[in-house]
Amino acid sequence: MDGYRVTPMSRKLIRDKAFQWRKTYGMERTLYLPIPSIFEILPIIYPELKTLIDPDDSFSRGYYAETDISRKIIRLSESTYNRACNGDGFSRMTVMHEVGHYEFLVNQSIKCARRVEQDDLKPYEDPEWQAKCFAGEIMIPKHLVENMTPEEISINCGVSLTAAFYQYNIYKKEKRQDKIPSF
Ligand SMILES: [Zn+2]
């Protein structure tokens, strides 16, 4: 998805969409998202979607998963799937990152516009930023973690400590400035 410009979305909009997504499946108060079950029912949530668990060596180096927009496929590497099932935070978030791509680029048919130089891309119109933002907002929902430390977030939400700190700092910044930063 590198180097494509898509319809801009602010963090606030993505937060609202993440909340709605959770609410649709009765998970608005669930701290620890059941990622393996979510992955299993994705083709029910999105009837046109096909999910695959493929051997690690069928992915380019450094890639663990991919969403093929035109063929409507989410592919996970075998090791990512297994690690997600074992509760690894990074792999759990990888699954929701791909769901974010699918949700925004296929389900809501946001236009995958022109190819542009990465340097010209604003974060909020970058599909990678949007998927990353969705994964962070849906796995670490502000309304449930507001008084938690990053360590508590990591344990309770099942995310990596890095992701917990990242989201924690965003919420802290919002508190200080009393507004949601656009990215
Ligand atoms: Zn991505």
PDB file of C-alpha atoms in Angstrom, residues 10 13 31 37 50 69 73 90 127 137 158 162-163 166:
ATOM      1  CA  SER A  10      -8.534  12.261  10.749  1.00  0.00           C
ATOM      2  CA  LEU A  13     -12.936   9.979  12.366  1.00  0.00           C
ATOM      3  CA  LEU A  31     -10.622  -4.725  26.656  1.00  0.00           C
ATOM      4  CA  SER A  37     -12.098 -15.467  16.707  1.00  0.00           C
ATOM      5  CA  LYS A  50     -11.445 -14.493   1.592  1.00  0.00           C
ATOM      6  CA  ILE A  69      -7.782  -4.949  -2.394  1.00  0.00           C
ATOM      7  CA  ILE A  73      -8.114 -11.309   0.166  1.00  0.00           C
ATOM      8  CA  PHE A  90       2.526  -7.303  17.626  1.00  0.00           C
ATOM      9  CA  PRO A 127      -3.411   4.204   3.717  1.00  0.00           C
ATOM     10  CA  GLU A 137      -7.556   2.938  18.216  1.00  0.00           C
ATOM     11  CA  GLY A 158      -2.888  -7.677  24.584  1.00  0.00           C
ATOM     12  CA  THR A 162       5.676  -0.148  22.168  1.00  0.00           C
ATOM     13  CA  ALA A 163       2.103   0.115  20.887  1.00  0.00           C
ATOM     14  CA  TYR A 166       2.469   5.088  21.519  1.00  0.00           C
TER      15      TYR A 166
END
